Amino acid sequence: MFVTGATQATEFENIRSIIPNHFLLVPGVGFQGGSLEDVSKHGMNKDCGLLVNASRAIIFASEKEDFAAEARVIAQEYQLEMSRYLSSM
């Protein structure tokens, strides 16, 4: 597995030309400016090949008592979005 940041998603095409079948751990989606759509478009391989980290968006979902509910909503939104990209493979 290799770590590749999400903020320059078009570079995934170059990376995939070197390591087409490896898994990529992808931090930087969400608060850091990376797009799950762009990462999926440019970084997926035939087996998906991505483990996307969006932890800041989830752990900073709320500073109030509703944190658990808000964090759940954000996590589900990412999961649903990724499901759409996976179903189009």
Tab-separated table of N, CA and C in Angstrom:
chain	number	residue	atom	x	y	z
A	1	MET	N	0.845	-1.170	0.000
A	1	MET	CA	0.000	0.000	0.000
A	1	MET	C	0.894	1.237	0.000
A	2	PHE	N	0.455	2.232	-0.759
A	2	PHE	CA	1.155	3.509	-0.835
A	2	PHE	C	0.225	4.611	-0.346
A	3	VAL	N	0.795	5.670	0.196
A	3	VAL	CA	0.021	6.821	0.652
A	3	VAL	C	0.138	7.915	-0.406
A	4	THR	N	-1.010	8.402	-0.844
A	4	THR	CA	-1.053	9.423	-1.891
A	4	THR	C	-2.118	10.445	-1.521
A	5	GLY	N	-1.737	11.699	-1.372
A	5	GLY	CA	-2.664	12.750	-0.977
A	5	GLY	C	-3.714	13.041	-2.029
A	6	ALA	N	-4.879	13.458	-1.573
A	6	ALA	CA	-6.038	13.663	-2.444
A	6	ALA	C	-6.095	15.030	-3.104
A	7	THR	N	-5.262	15.960	-2.690
A	7	THR	CA	-5.438	17.334	-3.152
A	7	THR	C	-4.988	17.570	-4.592
A	8	GLN	N	-4.217	16.667	-5.148
A	8	GLN	CA	-3.784	16.762	-6.549
A	8	GLN	C	-4.252	15.503	-7.275
A	9	ALA	N	-5.548	15.320	-7.371
A	9	ALA	CA	-6.127	14.063	-7.844
A	9	ALA	C	-5.725	13.692	-9.264
A	10	THR	N	-5.462	14.649	-10.105
A	10	THR	CA	-5.081	14.301	-11.479
A	10	THR	C	-3.741	13.565	-11.516
A	11	GLU	N	-2.929	13.709	-10.485
A	11	GLU	CA	-1.654	12.992	-10.412
A	11	GLU	C	-1.846	11.490	-10.221
A	12	PHE	N	-3.043	11.072	-9.834
A	12	PHE	CA	-3.312	9.641	-9.676
A	12	PHE	C	-3.114	8.897	-10.993
A	13	GLU	N	-3.360	9.550	-12.108
A	13	GLU	CA	-3.146	8.900	-13.399
A	13	GLU	C	-1.668	8.555	-13.582
A	14	ASN	N	-0.769	9.451	-13.227
A	14	ASN	CA	0.664	9.161	-13.289
A	14	ASN	C	1.043	8.055	-12.311
A	15	ILE	N	0.492	8.133	-11.119
A	15	ILE	CA	0.786	7.123	-10.098
A	15	ILE	C	0.293	5.757	-10.555
A	16	ARG	N	-0.904	5.709	-11.106
A	16	ARG	CA	-1.455	4.429	-11.578
A	16	ARG	C	-0.665	3.863	-12.755
A	17	SER	N	-0.005	4.706	-13.527
A	17	SER	CA	0.817	4.188	-14.619
A	17	SER	C	2.045	3.448	-14.071
A	18	ILE	N	2.465	3.792	-12.860
A	18	ILE	CA	3.616	3.151	-12.222
A	18	ILE	C	3.185	1.953	-11.382
A	19	ILE	N	2.112	2.109	-10.617
A	19	ILE	CA	1.626	1.048	-9.716
A	19	ILE	C	0.134	0.810	-9.967
A	20	PRO	N	-0.211	0.197	-11.073
A	20	PRO	CA	-1.622	0.059	-11.438
A	20	PRO	C	-2.444	-0.835	-10.518
A	21	ASN	N	-1.823	-1.792	-9.848
A	21	ASN	CA	-2.588	-2.776	-9.076
A	21	ASN	C	-2.449	-2.652	-7.573
A	22	HIS	N	-1.730	-1.662	-7.107
A	22	HIS	CA	-1.531	-1.502	-5.671
A	22	HIS	C	-2.674	-0.707	-5.041
A	23	PHE	N	-2.841	-0.946	-3.748
A	23	PHE	CA	-3.811	-0.172	-2.977
A	23	PHE	C	-3.197	1.161	-2.608
A	24	LEU	N	-4.022	2.201	-2.585
A	24	LEU	CA	-3.579	3.531	-2.189
A	24	LEU	C	-4.366	4.004	-0.977
A	25	LEU	N	-3.659	4.423	0.054
A	25	LEU	CA	-4.269	5.089	1.194
A	25	LEU	C	-4.295	6.566	0.841
A	26	VAL	N	-5.481	7.157	0.877
A	26	VAL	CA	-5.662	8.514	0.359
A	26	VAL	C	-6.206	9.448	1.447
A	27	PRO	N	-5.304	10.159	2.133
A	27	PRO	CA	-5.755	11.201	3.062
A	27	PRO	C	-5.990	12.501	2.298
A	28	GLY	N	-6.716	13.410	2.911
A	28	GLY	CA	-6.865	14.741	2.335
A	28	GLY	C	-8.205	15.038	1.692
A	29	VAL	N	-9.148	14.110	1.792
A	29	VAL	CA	-10.492	14.368	1.268
A	29	VAL	C	-11.272	15.142	2.324
A	30	GLY	N	-11.985	16.152	1.887
A	30	GLY	CA	-12.808	16.924	2.823
A	30	GLY	C	-12.144	18.210	3.237
A	31	PHE	N	-11.830	18.354	4.518
A	31	PHE	CA	-11.287	19.589	5.066
A	31	PHE	C	-10.005	20.045	4.381
A	32	GLN	N	-9.204	19.117	3.914
A	32	GLN	CA	-7.929	19.483	3.302
A	32	GLN	C	-8.069	19.840	1.821
A	33	GLY	N	-9.273	19.720	1.280
A	33	GLY	CA	-9.520	20.174	-0.081
A	33	GLY	C	-9.595	19.110	-1.142
A	34	GLY	N	-9.324	17.871	-0.809
A	34	GLY	CA	-9.420	16.802	-1.786
A	34	GLY	C	-10.866	16.430	-2.067
A	35	SER	N	-11.119	16.045	-3.295
A	35	SER	CA	-12.466	15.680	-3.732
A	35	SER	C	-12.573	14.170	-3.892
A	36	LEU	N	-13.557	13.575	-3.239
A	36	LEU	CA	-13.787	12.141	-3.388
A	36	LEU	C	-14.111	11.798	-4.841
A	37	GLU	N	-14.840	12.655	-5.505
A	37	GLU	CA	-15.166	12.430	-6.914
A	37	GLU	C	-13.898	12.394	-7.763
A	38	ASP	N	-13.022	13.368	-7.598
A	38	ASP	CA	-11.793	13.423	-8.390
A	38	ASP	C	-10.864	12.258	-8.076
A	39	VAL	N	-10.730	11.932	-6.807
A	39	VAL	CA	-9.886	10.800	-6.413
A	39	VAL	C	-10.417	9.520	-7.045
A	40	SER	N	-11.718	9.321	-7.003
A	40	SER	CA	-12.320	8.116	-7.583
A	40	SER	C	-12.131	8.085	-9.090
A	41	LYS	N	-12.352	9.200	-9.724
A	41	LYS	CA	-12.240	9.291	-11.183
A	41	LYS	C	-10.823	8.987	-11.661
A	42	HIS	N	-9.835	9.521	-10.984
A	42	HIS	CA	-8.458	9.403	-11.437
A	42	HIS	C	-7.666	8.282	-10.753
A	43	GLY	N	-8.170	7.775	-9.624
A	43	GLY	CA	-7.359	6.834	-8.853
A	43	GLY	C	-7.840	5.408	-8.764
A	44	MET	N	-9.102	5.157	-9.092
A	44	MET	CA	-9.601	3.785	-8.981
A	44	MET	C	-8.944	2.878	-10.006
A	45	ASN	N	-8.740	1.634	-9.600
A	45	ASN	CA	-8.336	0.606	-10.546
A	45	ASN	C	-9.447	-0.431	-10.638
A	46	LYS	N	-9.203	-1.543	-11.290
A	46	LYS	CA	-10.274	-2.528	-11.513
A	46	LYS	C	-10.839	-3.109	-10.215
A	47	ASP	N	-10.078	-3.035	-9.127
A	47	ASP	CA	-10.527	-3.548	-7.827
A	47	ASP	C	-10.879	-2.427	-6.854
A	48	CYS	N	-11.044	-1.247	-7.325
A	48	CYS	CA	-11.212	-0.005	-6.569
A	48	CYS	C	-9.842	0.521	-6.183
A	49	GLY	N	-9.107	-0.207	-5.327
A	49	GLY	CA	-7.737	0.133	-5.023
A	49	GLY	C	-7.532	1.371	-4.172
A	50	LEU	N	-8.579	1.849	-3.530
A	50	LEU	CA	-8.473	3.064	-2.722
A	50	LEU	C	-8.990	2.831	-1.312
A	51	LEU	N	-8.288	3.367	-0.351
A	51	LEU	CA	-8.761	3.451	1.025
A	51	LEU	C	-8.702	4.933	1.369
A	52	VAL	N	-9.855	5.582	1.348
A	52	VAL	CA	-9.937	7.028	1.482
A	52	VAL	C	-10.157	7.415	2.938
A	53	ASN	N	-9.374	8.371	3.400
A	53	ASN	CA	-9.464	8.861	4.765
A	53	ASN	C	-10.101	10.250	4.746
A	54	ALA	N	-11.219	10.378	5.425
A	54	ALA	CA	-11.898	11.678	5.543
A	54	ALA	C	-12.142	11.985	7.017
A	55	SER	N	-11.166	11.695	7.853
A	55	SER	CA	-11.386	11.763	9.297
A	55	SER	C	-11.652	13.165	9.824
A	56	ARG	N	-10.977	14.185	9.319
A	56	ARG	CA	-11.218	15.537	9.852
A	56	ARG	C	-12.655	15.981	9.650
A	57	ALA	N	-13.210	15.673	8.500
A	57	ALA	CA	-14.601	16.054	8.233
A	57	ALA	C	-15.549	15.399	9.235
A	58	ILE	N	-15.180	14.230	9.696
A	58	ILE	CA	-16.038	13.503	10.635
A	58	ILE	C	-15.773	13.934	12.076
A	59	ILE	N	-14.507	14.009	12.464
A	59	ILE	CA	-14.231	14.330	13.871
A	59	ILE	C	-14.512	15.784	14.220
A	60	PHE	N	-14.593	16.640	13.210
A	60	PHE	CA	-14.947	18.039	13.460
A	60	PHE	C	-16.354	18.362	12.958
A	61	ALA	N	-17.216	17.353	12.922
A	61	ALA	CA	-18.581	17.536	12.421
A	61	ALA	C	-19.381	18.508	13.276
A	62	SER	N	-19.093	18.542	14.562
A	62	SER	CA	-19.814	19.439	15.461
A	62	SER	C	-19.044	19.566	16.768
A	63	GLU	N	-19.170	20.716	17.393
A	63	GLU	CA	-18.586	20.919	18.722
A	63	GLU	C	-19.667	20.895	19.796
A	64	LYS	N	-20.868	20.555	19.416
A	64	LYS	CA	-22.001	20.581	20.346
A	64	LYS	C	-22.312	19.170	20.833
A	65	GLU	N	-23.366	19.064	21.616
A	65	GLU	CA	-23.781	17.770	22.151
A	65	GLU	C	-24.274	16.820	21.062
A	66	ASP	N	-24.568	17.363	19.886
A	66	ASP	CA	-25.063	16.528	18.792
A	66	ASP	C	-23.931	15.911	17.966
A	67	PHE	N	-22.709	15.907	18.514
A	67	PHE	CA	-21.555	15.438	17.753
A	67	PHE	C	-21.767	14.065	17.134
A	68	ALA	N	-22.213	13.104	17.925
A	68	ALA	CA	-22.348	11.731	17.418
A	68	ALA	C	-23.305	11.677	16.227
A	69	ALA	N	-24.412	12.365	16.318
A	69	ALA	CA	-25.386	12.365	15.236
A	69	ALA	C	-24.824	13.058	13.991
A	70	GLU	N	-24.159	14.185	14.189
A	70	GLU	CA	-23.588	14.917	13.056
A	70	GLU	C	-22.445	14.141	12.401
A	71	ALA	N	-21.607	13.524	13.207
A	71	ALA	CA	-20.510	12.713	12.669
A	71	ALA	C	-21.057	11.541	11.864
A	72	ARG	N	-22.116	10.946	12.346
A	72	ARG	CA	-22.749	9.833	11.629
A	72	ARG	C	-23.267	10.292	10.273
A	73	VAL	N	-23.900	11.445	10.240
A	73	VAL	CA	-24.431	11.982	8.983
A	73	VAL	C	-23.311	12.203	7.970
A	74	ILE	N	-22.233	12.813	8.402
A	74	ILE	CA	-21.103	13.080	7.507
A	74	ILE	C	-20.507	11.766	6.996
A	75	ALA	N	-20.288	10.814	7.883
A	75	ALA	CA	-19.730	9.517	7.487
A	75	ALA	C	-20.638	8.820	6.480
A	76	GLN	N	-21.937	8.877	6.711
A	76	GLN	CA	-22.881	8.256	5.781
A	76	GLN	C	-22.870	8.954	4.421
A	77	GLU	N	-22.722	10.265	4.415
A	77	GLU	CA	-22.653	10.995	3.145
A	77	GLU	C	-21.445	10.544	2.327
A	78	TYR	N	-20.295	10.405	2.976
A	78	TYR	CA	-19.113	9.912	2.267
A	78	TYR	C	-19.334	8.483	1.765
A	79	GLN	N	-19.924	7.656	2.601
A	79	GLN	CA	-20.164	6.263	2.212
A	79	GLN	C	-21.100	6.184	1.012
A	80	LEU	N	-22.164	6.965	1.019
A	80	LEU	CA	-23.106	6.965	-0.107
A	80	LEU	C	-22.461	7.497	-1.380
A	81	GLU	N	-21.661	8.540	-1.245
A	81	GLU	CA	-20.984	9.089	-2.417
A	81	GLU	C	-20.025	8.040	-3.006
A	82	MET	N	-19.248	7.393	-2.158
A	82	MET	CA	-18.311	6.374	-2.652
A	82	MET	C	-19.052	5.205	-3.266
A	83	SER	N	-20.183	4.840	-2.728
A	83	SER	CA	-20.998	3.757	-3.309
A	83	SER	C	-21.403	4.069	-4.737
A	84	ARG	N	-21.725	5.330	-5.007
A	84	ARG	CA	-22.091	5.727	-6.375
A	84	ARG	C	-20.916	5.528	-7.332
A	85	TYR	N	-19.718	5.900	-6.895
A	85	TYR	CA	-18.552	5.751	-7.760
A	85	TYR	C	-18.211	4.272	-7.961
A	86	LEU	N	-18.384	3.476	-6.912
A	86	LEU	CA	-18.111	2.039	-7.029
A	86	LEU	C	-19.108	1.354	-7.957
A	87	SER	N	-20.356	1.775	-7.914
A	87	SER	CA	-21.367	1.134	-8.763
A	87	SER	C	-21.188	1.486	-10.231
A	88	SER	N	-20.447	2.544	-10.516
A	88	SER	CA	-20.217	2.921	-11.909
A	88	SER	C	-18.948	2.280	-12.476
A	89	MET	N	-18.263	1.469	-11.688
A	89	MET	CA	-17.030	0.809	-12.154
A	89	MET	C	-17.322	-0.180	-13.253
